Coordinates of C-alpha atoms in Angstrom, one line a residue:
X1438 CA 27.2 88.0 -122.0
X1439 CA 23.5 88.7 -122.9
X1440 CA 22.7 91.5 -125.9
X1441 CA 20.4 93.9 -124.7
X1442 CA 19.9 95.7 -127.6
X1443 CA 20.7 93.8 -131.8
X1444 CA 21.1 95.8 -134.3
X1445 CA 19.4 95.5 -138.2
X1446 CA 22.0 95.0 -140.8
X1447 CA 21.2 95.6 -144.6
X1448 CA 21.8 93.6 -146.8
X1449 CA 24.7 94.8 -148.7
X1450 CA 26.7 94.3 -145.7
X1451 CA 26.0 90.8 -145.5
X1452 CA 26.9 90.4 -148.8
X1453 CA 30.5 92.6 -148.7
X1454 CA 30.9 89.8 -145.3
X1455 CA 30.2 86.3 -147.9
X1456 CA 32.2 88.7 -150.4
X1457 CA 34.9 88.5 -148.0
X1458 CA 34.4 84.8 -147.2
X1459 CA 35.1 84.4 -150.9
X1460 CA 37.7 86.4 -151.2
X1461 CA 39.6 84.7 -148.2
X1462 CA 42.6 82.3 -149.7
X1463 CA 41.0 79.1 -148.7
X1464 CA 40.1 76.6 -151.0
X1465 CA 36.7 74.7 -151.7
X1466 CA 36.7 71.3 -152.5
X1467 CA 33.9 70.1 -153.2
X1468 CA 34.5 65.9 -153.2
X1469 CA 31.7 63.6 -154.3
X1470 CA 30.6 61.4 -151.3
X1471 CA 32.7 58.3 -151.3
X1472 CA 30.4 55.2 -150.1
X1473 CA 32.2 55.7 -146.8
X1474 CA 32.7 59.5 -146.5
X1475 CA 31.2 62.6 -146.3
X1476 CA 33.2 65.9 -147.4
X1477 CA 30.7 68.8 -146.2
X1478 CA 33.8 71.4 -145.9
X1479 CA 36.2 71.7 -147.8
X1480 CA 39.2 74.0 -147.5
X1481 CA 42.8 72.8 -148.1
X1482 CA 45.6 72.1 -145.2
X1483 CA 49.3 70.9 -145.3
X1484 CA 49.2 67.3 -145.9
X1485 CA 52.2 66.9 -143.3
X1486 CA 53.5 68.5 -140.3
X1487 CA 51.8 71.9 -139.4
X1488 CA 54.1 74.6 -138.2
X1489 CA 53.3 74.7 -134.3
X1490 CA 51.6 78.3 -133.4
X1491 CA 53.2 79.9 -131.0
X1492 CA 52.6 80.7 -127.1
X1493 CA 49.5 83.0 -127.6
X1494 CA 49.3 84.3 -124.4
X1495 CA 52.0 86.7 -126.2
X1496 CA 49.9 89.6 -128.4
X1497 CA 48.6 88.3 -131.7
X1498 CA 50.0 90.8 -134.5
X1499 CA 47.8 91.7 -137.3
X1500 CA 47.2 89.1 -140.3
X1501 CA 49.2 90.4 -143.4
X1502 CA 46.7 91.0 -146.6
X1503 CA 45.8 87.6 -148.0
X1504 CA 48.0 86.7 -150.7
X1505 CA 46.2 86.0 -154.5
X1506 CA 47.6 82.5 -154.2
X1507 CA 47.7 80.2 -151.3
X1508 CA 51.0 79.1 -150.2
X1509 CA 52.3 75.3 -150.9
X1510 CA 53.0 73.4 -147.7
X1511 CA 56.2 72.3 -147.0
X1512 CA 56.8 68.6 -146.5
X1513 CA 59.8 69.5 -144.6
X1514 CA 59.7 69.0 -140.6
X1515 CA 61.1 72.1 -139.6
X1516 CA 59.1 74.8 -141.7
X1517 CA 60.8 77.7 -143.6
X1518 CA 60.9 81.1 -141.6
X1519 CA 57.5 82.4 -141.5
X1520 CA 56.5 85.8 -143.2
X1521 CA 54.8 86.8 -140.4
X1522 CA 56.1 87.8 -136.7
X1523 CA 56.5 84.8 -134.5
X1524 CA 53.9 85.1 -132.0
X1525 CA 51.3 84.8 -134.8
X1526 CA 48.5 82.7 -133.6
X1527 CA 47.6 80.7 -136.7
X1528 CA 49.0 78.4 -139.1
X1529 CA 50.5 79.4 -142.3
X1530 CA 48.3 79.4 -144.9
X1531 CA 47.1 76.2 -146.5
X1532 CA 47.0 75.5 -150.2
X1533 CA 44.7 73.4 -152.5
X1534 CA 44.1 70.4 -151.8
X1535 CA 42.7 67.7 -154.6
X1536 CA 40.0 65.0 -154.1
X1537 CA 41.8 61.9 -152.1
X1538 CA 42.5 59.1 -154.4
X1539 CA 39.9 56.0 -154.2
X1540 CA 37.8 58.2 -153.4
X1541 CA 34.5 57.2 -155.0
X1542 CA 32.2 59.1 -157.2
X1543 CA 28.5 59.2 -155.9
X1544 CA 25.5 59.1 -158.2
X1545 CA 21.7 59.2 -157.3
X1546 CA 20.9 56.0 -156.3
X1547 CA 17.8 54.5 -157.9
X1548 CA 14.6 54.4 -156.0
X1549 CA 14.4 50.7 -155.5
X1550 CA 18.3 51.0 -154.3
X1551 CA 18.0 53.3 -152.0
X1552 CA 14.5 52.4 -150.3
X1553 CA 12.6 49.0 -149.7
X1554 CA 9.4 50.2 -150.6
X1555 CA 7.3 53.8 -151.4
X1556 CA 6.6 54.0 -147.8
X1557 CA 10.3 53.7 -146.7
X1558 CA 10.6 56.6 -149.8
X1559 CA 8.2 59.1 -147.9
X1560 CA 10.2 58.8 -144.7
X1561 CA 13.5 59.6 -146.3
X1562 CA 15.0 62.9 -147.0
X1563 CA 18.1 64.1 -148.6
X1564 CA 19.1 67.9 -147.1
X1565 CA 19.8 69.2 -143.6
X1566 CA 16.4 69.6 -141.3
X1567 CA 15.2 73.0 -141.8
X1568 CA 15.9 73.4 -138.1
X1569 CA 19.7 73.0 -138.7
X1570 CA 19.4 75.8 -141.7
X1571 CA 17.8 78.1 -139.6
X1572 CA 20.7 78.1 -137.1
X1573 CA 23.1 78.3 -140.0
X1574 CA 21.5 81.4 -140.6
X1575 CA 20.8 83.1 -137.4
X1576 CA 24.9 82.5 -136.6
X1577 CA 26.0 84.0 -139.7
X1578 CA 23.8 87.0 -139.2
X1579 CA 25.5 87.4 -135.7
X1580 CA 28.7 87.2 -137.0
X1581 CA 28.0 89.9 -140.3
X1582 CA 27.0 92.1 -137.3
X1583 CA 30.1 91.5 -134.8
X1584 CA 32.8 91.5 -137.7
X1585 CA 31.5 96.0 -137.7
X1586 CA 33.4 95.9 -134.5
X1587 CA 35.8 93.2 -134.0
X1588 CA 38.7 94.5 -133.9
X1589 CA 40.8 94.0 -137.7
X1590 CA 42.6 91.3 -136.8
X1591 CA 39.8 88.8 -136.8
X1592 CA 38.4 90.0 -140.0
X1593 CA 39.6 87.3 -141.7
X1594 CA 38.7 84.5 -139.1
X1595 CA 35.3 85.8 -139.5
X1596 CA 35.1 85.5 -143.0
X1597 CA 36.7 82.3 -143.1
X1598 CA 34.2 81.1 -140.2
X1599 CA 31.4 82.1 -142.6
X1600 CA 32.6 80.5 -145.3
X1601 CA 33.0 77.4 -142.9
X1602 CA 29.3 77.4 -142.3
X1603 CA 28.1 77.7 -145.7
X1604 CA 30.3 75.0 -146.5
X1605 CA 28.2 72.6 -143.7
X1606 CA 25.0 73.2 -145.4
X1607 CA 26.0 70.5 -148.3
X1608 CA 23.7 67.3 -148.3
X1609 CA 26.5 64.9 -148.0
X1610 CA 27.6 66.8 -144.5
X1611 CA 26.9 64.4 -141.7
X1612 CA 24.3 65.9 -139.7
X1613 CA 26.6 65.6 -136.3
X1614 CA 29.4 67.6 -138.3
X1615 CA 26.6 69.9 -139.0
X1616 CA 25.7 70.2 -135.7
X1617 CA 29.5 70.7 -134.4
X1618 CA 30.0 73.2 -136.4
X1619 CA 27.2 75.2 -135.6
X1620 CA 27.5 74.9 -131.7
X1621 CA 31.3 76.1 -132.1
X1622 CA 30.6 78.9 -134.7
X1623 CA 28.2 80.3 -132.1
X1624 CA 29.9 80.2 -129.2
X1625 CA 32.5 82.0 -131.3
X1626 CA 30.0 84.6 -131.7
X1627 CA 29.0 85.1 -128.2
X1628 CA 33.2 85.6 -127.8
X1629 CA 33.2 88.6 -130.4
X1630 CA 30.1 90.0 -129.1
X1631 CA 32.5 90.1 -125.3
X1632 CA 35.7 91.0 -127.5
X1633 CA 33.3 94.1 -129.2
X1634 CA 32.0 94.8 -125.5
X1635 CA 34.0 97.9 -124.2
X1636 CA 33.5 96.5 -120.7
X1637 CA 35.7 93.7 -121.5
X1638 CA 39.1 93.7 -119.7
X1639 CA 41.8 93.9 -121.9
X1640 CA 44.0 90.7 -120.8
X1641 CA 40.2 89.1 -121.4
X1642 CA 40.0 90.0 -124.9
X1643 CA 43.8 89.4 -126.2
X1644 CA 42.7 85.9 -124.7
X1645 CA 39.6 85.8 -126.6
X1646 CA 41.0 87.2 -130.0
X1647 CA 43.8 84.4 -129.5
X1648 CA 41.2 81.4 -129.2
X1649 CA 39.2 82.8 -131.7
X1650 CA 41.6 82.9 -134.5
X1651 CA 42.7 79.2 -133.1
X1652 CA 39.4 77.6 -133.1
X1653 CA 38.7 79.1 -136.7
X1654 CA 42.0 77.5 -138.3
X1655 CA 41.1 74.0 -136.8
X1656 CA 37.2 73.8 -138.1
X1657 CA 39.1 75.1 -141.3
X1658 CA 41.4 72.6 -141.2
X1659 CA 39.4 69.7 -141.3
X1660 CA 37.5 70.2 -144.7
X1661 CA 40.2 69.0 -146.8
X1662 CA 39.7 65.8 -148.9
X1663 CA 42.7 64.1 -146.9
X1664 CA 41.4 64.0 -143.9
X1665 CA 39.3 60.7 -143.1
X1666 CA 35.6 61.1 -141.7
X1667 CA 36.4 60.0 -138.3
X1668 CA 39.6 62.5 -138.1
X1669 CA 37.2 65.0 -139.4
X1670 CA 34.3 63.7 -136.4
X1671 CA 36.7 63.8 -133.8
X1672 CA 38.3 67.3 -134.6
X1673 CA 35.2 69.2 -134.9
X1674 CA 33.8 67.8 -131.9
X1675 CA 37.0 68.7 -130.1
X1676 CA 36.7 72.5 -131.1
X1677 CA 32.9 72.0 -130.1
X1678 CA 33.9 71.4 -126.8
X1679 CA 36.8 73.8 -126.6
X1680 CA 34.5 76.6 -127.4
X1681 CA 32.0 75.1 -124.8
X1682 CA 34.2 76.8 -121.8
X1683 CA 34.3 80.4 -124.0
X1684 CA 32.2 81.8 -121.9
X1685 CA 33.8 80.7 -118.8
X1686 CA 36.8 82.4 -119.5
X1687 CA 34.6 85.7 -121.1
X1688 CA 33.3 85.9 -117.6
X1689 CA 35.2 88.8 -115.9
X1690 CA 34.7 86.9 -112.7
X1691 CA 36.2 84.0 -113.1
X1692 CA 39.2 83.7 -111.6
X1693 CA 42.8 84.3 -113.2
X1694 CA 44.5 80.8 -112.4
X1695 CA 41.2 79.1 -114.0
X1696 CA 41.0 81.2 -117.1
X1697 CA 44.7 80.6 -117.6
X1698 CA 43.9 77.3 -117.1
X1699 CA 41.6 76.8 -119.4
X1700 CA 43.3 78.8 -122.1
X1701 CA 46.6 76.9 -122.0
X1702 CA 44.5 73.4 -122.7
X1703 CA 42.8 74.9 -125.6
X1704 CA 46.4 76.1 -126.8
X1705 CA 47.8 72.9 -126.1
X1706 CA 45.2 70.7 -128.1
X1707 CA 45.0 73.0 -131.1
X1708 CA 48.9 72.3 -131.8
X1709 CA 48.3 69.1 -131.2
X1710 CA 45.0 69.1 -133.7
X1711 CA 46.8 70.5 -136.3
X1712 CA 50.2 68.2 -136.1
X1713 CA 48.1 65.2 -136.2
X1714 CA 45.9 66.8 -139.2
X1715 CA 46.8 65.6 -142.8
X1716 CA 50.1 63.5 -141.6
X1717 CA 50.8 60.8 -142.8
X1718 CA 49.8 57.6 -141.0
X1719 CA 52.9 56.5 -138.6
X1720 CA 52.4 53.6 -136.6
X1721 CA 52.5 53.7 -133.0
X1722 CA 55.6 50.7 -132.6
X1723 CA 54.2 50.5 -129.0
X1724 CA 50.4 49.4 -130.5
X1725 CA 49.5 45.4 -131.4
X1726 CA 49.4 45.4 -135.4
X1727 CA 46.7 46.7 -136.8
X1728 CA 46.5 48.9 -133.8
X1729 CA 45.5 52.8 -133.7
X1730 CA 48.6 55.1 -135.3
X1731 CA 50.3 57.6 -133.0
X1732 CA 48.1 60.2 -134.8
X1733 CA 44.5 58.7 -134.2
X1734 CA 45.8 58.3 -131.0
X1735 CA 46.9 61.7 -129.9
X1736 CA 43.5 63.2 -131.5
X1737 CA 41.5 60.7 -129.6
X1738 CA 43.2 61.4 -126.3
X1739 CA 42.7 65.3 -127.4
X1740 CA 38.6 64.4 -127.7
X1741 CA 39.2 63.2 -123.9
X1742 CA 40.8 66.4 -123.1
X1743 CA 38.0 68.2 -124.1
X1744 CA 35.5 66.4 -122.6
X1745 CA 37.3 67.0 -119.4
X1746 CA 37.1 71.1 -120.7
X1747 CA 33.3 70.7 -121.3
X1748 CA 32.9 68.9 -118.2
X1749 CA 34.7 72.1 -116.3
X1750 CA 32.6 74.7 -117.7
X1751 CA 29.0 72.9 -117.0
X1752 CA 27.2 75.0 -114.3
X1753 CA 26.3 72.0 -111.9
X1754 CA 30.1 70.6 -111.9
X1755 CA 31.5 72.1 -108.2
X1756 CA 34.1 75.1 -107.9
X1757 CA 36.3 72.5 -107.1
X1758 CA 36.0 69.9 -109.1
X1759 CA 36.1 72.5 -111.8
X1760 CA 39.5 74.0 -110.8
X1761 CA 40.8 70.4 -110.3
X1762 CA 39.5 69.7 -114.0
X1763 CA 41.3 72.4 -115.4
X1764 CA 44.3 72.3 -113.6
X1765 CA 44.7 68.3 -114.7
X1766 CA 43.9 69.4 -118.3
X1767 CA 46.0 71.7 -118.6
X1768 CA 49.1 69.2 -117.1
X1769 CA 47.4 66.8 -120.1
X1770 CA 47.6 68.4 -122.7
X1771 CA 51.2 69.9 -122.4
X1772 CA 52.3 66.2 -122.1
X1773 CA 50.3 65.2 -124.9
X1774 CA 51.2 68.4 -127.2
X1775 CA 54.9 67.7 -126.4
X1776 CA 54.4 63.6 -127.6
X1777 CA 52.9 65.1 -130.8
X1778 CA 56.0 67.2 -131.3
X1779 CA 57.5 66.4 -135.0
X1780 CA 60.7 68.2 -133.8
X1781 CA 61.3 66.6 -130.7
X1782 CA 63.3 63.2 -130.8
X1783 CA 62.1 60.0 -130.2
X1784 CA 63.4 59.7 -126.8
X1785 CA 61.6 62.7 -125.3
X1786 CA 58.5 62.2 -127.5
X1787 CA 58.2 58.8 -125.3
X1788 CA 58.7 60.3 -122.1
X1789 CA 56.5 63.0 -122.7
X1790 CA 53.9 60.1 -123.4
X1791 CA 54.2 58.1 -120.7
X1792 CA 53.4 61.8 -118.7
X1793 CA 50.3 62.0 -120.7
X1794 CA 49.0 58.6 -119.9
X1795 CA 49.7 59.1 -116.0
X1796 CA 48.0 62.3 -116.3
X1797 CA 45.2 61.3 -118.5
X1798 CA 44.1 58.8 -116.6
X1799 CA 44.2 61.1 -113.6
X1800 CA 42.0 63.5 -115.5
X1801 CA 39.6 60.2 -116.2
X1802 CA 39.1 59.9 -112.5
X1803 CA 38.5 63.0 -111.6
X1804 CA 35.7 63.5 -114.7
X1805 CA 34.3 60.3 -113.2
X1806 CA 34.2 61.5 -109.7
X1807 CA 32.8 64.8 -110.9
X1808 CA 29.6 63.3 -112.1
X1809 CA 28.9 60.8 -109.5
X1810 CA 29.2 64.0 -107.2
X1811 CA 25.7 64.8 -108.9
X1812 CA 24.1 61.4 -108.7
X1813 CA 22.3 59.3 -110.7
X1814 CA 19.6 60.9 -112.8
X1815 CA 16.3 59.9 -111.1
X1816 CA 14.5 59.3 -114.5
X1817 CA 12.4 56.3 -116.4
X1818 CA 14.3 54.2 -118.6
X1819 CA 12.7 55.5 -121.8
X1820 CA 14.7 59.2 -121.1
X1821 CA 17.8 57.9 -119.6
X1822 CA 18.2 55.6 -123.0
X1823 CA 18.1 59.0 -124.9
X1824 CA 20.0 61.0 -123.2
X1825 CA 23.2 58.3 -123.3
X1826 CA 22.3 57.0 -127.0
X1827 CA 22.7 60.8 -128.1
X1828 CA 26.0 61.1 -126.1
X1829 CA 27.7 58.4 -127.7
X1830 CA 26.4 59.2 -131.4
X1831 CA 27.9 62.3 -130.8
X1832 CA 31.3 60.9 -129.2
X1833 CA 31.8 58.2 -131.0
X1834 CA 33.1 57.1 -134.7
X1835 CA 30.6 55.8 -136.1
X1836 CA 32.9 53.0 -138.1
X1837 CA 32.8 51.3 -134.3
X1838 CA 28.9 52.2 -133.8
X1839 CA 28.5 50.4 -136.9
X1840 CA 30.5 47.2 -135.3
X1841 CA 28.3 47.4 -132.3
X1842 CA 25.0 47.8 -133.4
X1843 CA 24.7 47.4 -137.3
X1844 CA 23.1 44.2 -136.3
X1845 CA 20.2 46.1 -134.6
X1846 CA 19.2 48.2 -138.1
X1847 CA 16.8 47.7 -140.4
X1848 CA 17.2 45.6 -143.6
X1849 CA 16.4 48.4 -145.4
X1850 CA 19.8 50.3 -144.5
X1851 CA 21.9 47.2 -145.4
X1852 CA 21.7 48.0 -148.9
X1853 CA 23.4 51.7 -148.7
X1854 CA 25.0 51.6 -145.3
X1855 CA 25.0 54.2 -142.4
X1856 CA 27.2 57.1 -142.7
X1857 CA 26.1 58.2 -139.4
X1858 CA 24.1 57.7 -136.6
X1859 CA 22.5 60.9 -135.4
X1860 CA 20.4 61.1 -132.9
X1861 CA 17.3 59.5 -130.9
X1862 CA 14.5 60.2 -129.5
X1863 CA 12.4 58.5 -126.6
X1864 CA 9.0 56.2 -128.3
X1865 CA 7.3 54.5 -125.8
X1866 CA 9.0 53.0 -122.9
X1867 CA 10.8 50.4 -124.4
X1868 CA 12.1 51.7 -128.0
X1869 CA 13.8 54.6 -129.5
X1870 CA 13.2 56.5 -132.6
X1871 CA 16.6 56.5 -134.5
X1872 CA 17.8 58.8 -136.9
X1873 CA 20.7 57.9 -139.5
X1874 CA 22.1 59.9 -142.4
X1875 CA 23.3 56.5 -145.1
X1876 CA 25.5 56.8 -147.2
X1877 CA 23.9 58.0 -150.1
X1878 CA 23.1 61.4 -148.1
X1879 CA 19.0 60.2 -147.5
X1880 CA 17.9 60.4 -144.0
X1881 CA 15.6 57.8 -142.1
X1882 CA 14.5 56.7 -139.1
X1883 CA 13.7 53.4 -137.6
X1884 CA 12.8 52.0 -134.3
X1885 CA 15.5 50.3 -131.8
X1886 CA 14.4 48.5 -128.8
X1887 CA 16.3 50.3 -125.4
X1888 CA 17.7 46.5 -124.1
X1889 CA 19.8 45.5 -126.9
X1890 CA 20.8 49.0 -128.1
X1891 CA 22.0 49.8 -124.9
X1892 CA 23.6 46.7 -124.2
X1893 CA 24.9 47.3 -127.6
X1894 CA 26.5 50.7 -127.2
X1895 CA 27.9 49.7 -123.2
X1896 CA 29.8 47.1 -125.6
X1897 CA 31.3 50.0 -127.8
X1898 CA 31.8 52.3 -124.5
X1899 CA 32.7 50.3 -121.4
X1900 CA 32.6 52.0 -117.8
X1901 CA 35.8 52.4 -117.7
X1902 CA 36.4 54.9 -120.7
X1903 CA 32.6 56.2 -120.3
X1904 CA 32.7 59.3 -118.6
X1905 CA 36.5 59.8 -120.8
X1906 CA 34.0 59.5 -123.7
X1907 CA 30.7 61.2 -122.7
X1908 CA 31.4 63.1 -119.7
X1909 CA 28.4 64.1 -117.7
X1910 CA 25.9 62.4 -119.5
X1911 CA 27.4 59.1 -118.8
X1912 CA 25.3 59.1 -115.7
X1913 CA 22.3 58.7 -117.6
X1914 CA 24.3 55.5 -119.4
X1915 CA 24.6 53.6 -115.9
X1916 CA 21.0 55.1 -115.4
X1917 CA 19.8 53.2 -118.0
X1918 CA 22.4 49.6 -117.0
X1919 CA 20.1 50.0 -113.5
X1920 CA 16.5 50.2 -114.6
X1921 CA 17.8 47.2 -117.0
X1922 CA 18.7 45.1 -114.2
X1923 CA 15.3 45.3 -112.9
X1924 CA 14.2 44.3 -115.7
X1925 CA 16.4 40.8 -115.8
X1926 CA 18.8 42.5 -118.4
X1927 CA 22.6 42.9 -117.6
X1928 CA 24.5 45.6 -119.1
X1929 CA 28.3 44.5 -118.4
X1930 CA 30.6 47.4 -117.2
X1931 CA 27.8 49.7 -116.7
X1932 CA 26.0 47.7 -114.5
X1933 CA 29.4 46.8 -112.4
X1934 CA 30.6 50.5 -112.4
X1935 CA 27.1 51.5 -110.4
X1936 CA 27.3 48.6 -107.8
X1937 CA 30.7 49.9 -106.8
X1938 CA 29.5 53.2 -106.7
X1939 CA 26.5 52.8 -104.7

């Protein structure tokens, strides 16, 4: 809902709001970057099971005052009765968490380490882009303003939210965390500006203020030195993509089935964020050895989830496509919160899993249909490259980006590694510019010729998880497979996917 009028806040109230941030009983760990990680926020969670939150469609009751210390988690399954009433919306509170053991301590690399030459030196860089800041800054101004009105509740979601984005700034943030971050902190701003607006129907605010406190907890969760870089990746993305529909369900005219819809999903995967968060690594028997844990596998079929969400809530995908999204989504994620359940047995935990892959893969289809209800992007190779390389660096781990196309990088990033591939950017019709944050926290850029990076990343993504993975802009990925082929380059799945299409 558009602002027509902002309003000029002084100074000292900023500051009482970062006052507040402080004062909030999370805890900042600040963790060297290991060779392979990259803590950028860092606020404690229980290292095993997470209390489930409750049904929220029920009213949230007010936070109790923070306490002066943070409460221990329990390691037991079935947590101790809660302090607070049981519809509350959010976790219990987590405690401090220490740096993860192994976990390396990163100097300042030397000059000739880190870059091939004083050229190479000039193109690198070490903190976020000033762009990236800038945003930082406009969001938390936004939110200093709405927290005047938001109703006490959500004071401390705010604060924590705040604190959250200060946090991202830190060098050693991947830029795409960054980036997550940022896009979820301000659609959560856009949702207190609605939940502020006195217009606002009432059943459309409790729904907001529930969400809100939700998607705050999960982006808090994730800063904790237990949790891995690509857990960390894939849960902010997921929130990113949760709080891509907010303003779908703000709208007053969207319809009561959908919003309910949509809501119940982002319940759904929250719970099953958080069980998954910090817990200890339990093999999935059903998986080959050496295969994904049932953990890493219940976040990544989250991530698919949401693109399913963010596919919903884009303004080209059909009324009915969108409803059928939802609807599907919604079936999805039950299945796969009740499979994540710590407290239900074995027996039902299968069963509920089996439901979640039958449903999943209906939700698959239906994201796939969805786009090619739009057609393929009528654009030159050079954009449609772009477009699908930015996708996947943004929906995909980049441990597997680095198995795919580490071969394609420059010597000159051998020596330090990438820590993450971030995004490209169209140069000439045959190459793209790519960005990459390595892994000591410098930035640079290199070129990547379109055939073999794209044939690279249809290797990482085949057709058949594509649009799972990527959602819309998958379409500019088979895009890209076609004007390929006229050029004498074949680019596997994609290639085969648009043939049966056409």
């Amino acid at each position: 809902m558009a602002r027509t009028t902002r309003r000029h806040v002084s100074r000292a109230v900023s500051a009482s709001v970062v006052a507040a941030a402080l004062a909030f009983p999370v805890s900042l760990t600040t963790a060297s970057a290991a060779s392979h990680t990259g803590d950028g926020i860092a606020v404690g969670i229980p290292a095993q099971t997470t209390p489930p939150p409750p049904d929220p469609t029920t009213e949230p009751s007010p936070p109790e005052p923070p306490p002066t210390e943070p409460d221990a988690p329990s390691d037991e399954t079935e947590p101790s009765e809660p302090s607070t009433p049981p519809d509350e919306t959010e976790p219990t509170e987590p405690g401090d968490s220490p740096t993860s053991e192994g976990e390396e301590q990163d100097g300042t690399p030397d000059e000739d380490q880190s870059t091939a030459s004083g050229e190479e030196s000039d193109r690198t860089t070490t903190e976020p882009t000033v762009e990236q800041k800038e945003e930082i800054e406009e969001v938390t101004e936004v939110l200093t303003q709405e927290t005047e009105e938001a109703p006490e509740e959500l004071t401390p979601s705010v604060a924590q939210l705040t604190t959250v984005l200060q946090a991202a700034e830190k060098q050693e943030t991947p830029p795409q965390e960054r980036e997550g971050v940022i896009r979820s902190a301000k659609q959560i701003a856009a949702a207190l500006e609605v939940i502020n607006d006195s217009r606002t129907p009432p059943e459309v605010r409790k729904v907001l203020i529930v969400i809100v406190k939700q998607m705050v907890s999960a982006l808090n969760s994730v800063s904790t030195a237990e949790v891995s870089p690509e857990e960390r990746s894939t849960i902010v993305l997921t929130v990113q993509r949760c709080t891509s529909v907010l303003d779908l369900i703000s709208d007053p005219s969207t319809p009561r089935e959908l919003r309910d819809h949509l809501a119940n999903t982002i319940k759904q995967l929250y719970r099953v964020l958080m069980w998954s968060t910090g817990a200890k690594p339990v093999p999935d028997k059903s998986a080959a050895p050496g295969g994904i844990s049932a953990a890493q596998q219940s976040r990544q079929d989250a991530a698919t989830i949401g693109v399913a969400l963010e596919t919903a809530g884009r303004s080209e995908t059909s009324d009915g496509d969108r409803h059928g999204l939802a609807e599907t989504a919604d079936e999805a994620s039950s299945s796969l919160q009740d499979s994540s359940d710590p407290r239900v047995s074995d027996e039902d935990r299968k069963e509920a899993r089996r439901e979640a892959e039958e449903r999943l893969a209906r939700l698959n289809e239906q994201m796939k249909k969805a786009a090619f209800a739009q057609g393929l992007p009528d654009v030159p190779l050079g954009e449609a490259a772009e477009v699908c390389t930015n996708a996947i660096f943004k929906s995909v781990p980049d441990n597997a980006l680095v198995r795919g196309i580490e071969e394609l990088s420059p010597a000159r990033w051998e020596t330090e590694g990438v820590k993450d591939y971030w995004k490209a950017k169209e140069s000439g019709s045959d190459s793209l510019d790519v960005q990459a944050q390595l892994r000591n926290n410098k930035y640079d850029s290199a070129p990547f010729e379109v055939a073999p990076l794209v044939t690279g990343l249809a290797g990482v993504v085949p057709a058949g998880r594509l649009f799972g993975t990527v959602g819309i802009p998958g379409l500019h990925c088979l895009q890209s497979a076609r004007q390929l082929d006229h050029q004498g380059v074949e680019v596997e799945t994609w290639l085969q996917m648009v043939e049966e299409e056409a």
